Short mmCIF file of C-alpha atoms in Angstrom, two decimals:
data_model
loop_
_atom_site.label_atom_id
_atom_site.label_comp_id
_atom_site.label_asym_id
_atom_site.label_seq_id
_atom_site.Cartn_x
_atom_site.Cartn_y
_atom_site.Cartn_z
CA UNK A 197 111.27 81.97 106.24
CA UNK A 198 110.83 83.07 110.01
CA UNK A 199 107.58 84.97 110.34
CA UNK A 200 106.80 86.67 113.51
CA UNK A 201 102.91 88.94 114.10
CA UNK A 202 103.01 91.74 116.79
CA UNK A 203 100.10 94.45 116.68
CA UNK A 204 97.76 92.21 118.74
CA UNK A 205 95.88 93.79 121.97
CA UNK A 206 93.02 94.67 123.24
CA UNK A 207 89.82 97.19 121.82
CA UNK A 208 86.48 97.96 122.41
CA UNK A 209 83.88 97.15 120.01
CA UNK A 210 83.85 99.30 116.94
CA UNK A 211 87.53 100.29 117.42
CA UNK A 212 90.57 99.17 115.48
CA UNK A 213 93.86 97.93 115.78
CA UNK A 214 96.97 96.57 112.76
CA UNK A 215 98.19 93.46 112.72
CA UNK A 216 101.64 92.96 111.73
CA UNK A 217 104.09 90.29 110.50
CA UNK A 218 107.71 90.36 109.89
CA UNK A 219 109.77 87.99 107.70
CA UNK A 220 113.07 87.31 108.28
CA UNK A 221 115.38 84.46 106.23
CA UNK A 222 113.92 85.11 102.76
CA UNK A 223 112.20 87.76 100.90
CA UNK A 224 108.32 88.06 101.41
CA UNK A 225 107.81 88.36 97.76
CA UNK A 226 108.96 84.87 97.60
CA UNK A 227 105.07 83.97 99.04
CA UNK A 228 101.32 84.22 99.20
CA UNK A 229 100.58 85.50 102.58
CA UNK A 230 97.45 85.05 104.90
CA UNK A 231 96.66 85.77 108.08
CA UNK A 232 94.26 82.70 110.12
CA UNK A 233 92.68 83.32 113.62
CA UNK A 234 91.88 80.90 116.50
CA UNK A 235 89.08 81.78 118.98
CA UNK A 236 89.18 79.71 122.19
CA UNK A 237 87.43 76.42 121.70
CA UNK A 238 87.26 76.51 118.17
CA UNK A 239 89.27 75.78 115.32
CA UNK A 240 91.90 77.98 113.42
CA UNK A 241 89.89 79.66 110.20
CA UNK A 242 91.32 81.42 107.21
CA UNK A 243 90.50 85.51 107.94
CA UNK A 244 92.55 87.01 104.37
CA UNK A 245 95.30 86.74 101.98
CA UNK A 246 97.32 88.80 99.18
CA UNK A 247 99.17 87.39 96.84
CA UNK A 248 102.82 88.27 96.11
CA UNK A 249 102.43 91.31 94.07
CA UNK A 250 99.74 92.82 95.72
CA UNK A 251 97.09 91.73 92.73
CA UNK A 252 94.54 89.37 94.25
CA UNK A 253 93.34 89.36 97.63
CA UNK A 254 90.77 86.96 99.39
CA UNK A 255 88.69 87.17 102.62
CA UNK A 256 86.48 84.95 104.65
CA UNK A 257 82.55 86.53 104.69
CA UNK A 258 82.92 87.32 108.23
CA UNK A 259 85.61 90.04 107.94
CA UNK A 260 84.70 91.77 104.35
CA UNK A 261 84.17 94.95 104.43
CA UNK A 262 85.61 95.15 108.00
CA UNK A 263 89.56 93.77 107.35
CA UNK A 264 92.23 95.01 104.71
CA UNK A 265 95.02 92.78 103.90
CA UNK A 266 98.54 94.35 102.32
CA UNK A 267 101.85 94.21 102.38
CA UNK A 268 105.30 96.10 101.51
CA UNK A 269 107.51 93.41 100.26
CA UNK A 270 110.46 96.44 100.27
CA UNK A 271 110.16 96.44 104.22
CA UNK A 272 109.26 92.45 104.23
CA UNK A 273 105.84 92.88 106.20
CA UNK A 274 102.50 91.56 105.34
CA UNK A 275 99.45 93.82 107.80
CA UNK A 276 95.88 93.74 108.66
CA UNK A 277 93.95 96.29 109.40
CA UNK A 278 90.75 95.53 111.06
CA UNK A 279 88.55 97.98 111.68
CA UNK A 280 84.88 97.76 113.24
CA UNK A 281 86.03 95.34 115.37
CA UNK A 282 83.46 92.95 117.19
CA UNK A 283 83.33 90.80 119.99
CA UNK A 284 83.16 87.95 117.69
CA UNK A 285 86.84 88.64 116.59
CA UNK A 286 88.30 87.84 119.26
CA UNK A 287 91.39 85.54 118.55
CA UNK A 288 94.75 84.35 118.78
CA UNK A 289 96.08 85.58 115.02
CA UNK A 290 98.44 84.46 112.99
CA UNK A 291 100.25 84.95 109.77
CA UNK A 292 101.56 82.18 107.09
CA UNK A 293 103.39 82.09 103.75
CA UNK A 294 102.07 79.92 100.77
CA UNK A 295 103.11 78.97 97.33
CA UNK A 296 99.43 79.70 96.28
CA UNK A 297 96.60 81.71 96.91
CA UNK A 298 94.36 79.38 98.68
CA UNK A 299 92.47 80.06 101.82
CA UNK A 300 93.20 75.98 102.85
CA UNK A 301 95.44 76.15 105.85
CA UNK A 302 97.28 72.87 105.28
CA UNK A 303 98.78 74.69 102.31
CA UNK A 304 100.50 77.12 104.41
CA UNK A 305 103.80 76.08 105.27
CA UNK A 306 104.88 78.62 107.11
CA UNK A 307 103.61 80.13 110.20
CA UNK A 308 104.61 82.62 112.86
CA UNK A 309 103.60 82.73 116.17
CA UNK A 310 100.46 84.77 116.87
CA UNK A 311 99.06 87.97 118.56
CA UNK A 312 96.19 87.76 120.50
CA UNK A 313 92.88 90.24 119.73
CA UNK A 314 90.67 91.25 122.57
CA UNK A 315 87.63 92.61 121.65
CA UNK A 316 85.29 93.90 124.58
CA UNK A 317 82.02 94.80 124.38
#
């Protein structure tokens, strides 16, 4: 599966913006999908996933409450909305297909190419 993330930009703090990936090559309900995020300097971290029917979701502490996770397997797109955006989340983002719901990166075997979030303050 081909997986390509556009939404990316830049917002002030407090402000929102969706993140979205495309598959392409095989249907998204074949896969778990998760979006990870790589600040500069640091390493790539797990930020949410869904699994493929919509039933279980997970999210990393720092983005509860702030970040939803869904998708439309009819139109083959996973999104993220993040809302109350900080500084913090600033990030190169990308999205990945799994087998499993997991928020381990080396069990994501797919991967697009990433957006980049600008958060100013």
């Amino acid at each position: 599966v081909q997986l390509q993330a556009s939404g990316g930009g830049l917002v002030q703090a407090g402000g929102s913006l969706r993140l979205s990936c495309a598959a392409s090559g095989r249907t998204l309900s074949t896969y778990v999908m998760g979006w990870f995020r790589q600040a500069p300097g640091k390493e790539r971290e797990f930020v949410a996933a869904i699994s493929r029917r919509s039933v279980s979701t997970l999210y990393a502490d720092s983005v509860k409450g702030r970040f939803t996770i869904s998708r439309d397997n009819a139109k083959n797109t996973v999104y993220l909305q993040m809302n109350s955006l900080k500084p913090e989340d600033t990030a190169v983002y990308y999205c990945a297909a799994a087998s499993q719901l997991v928020l381990t990166e080396t069990e994501y075997n797919y991967w697009g190419q990433g957006t980049q979030v600008t958060v100013s303050s």
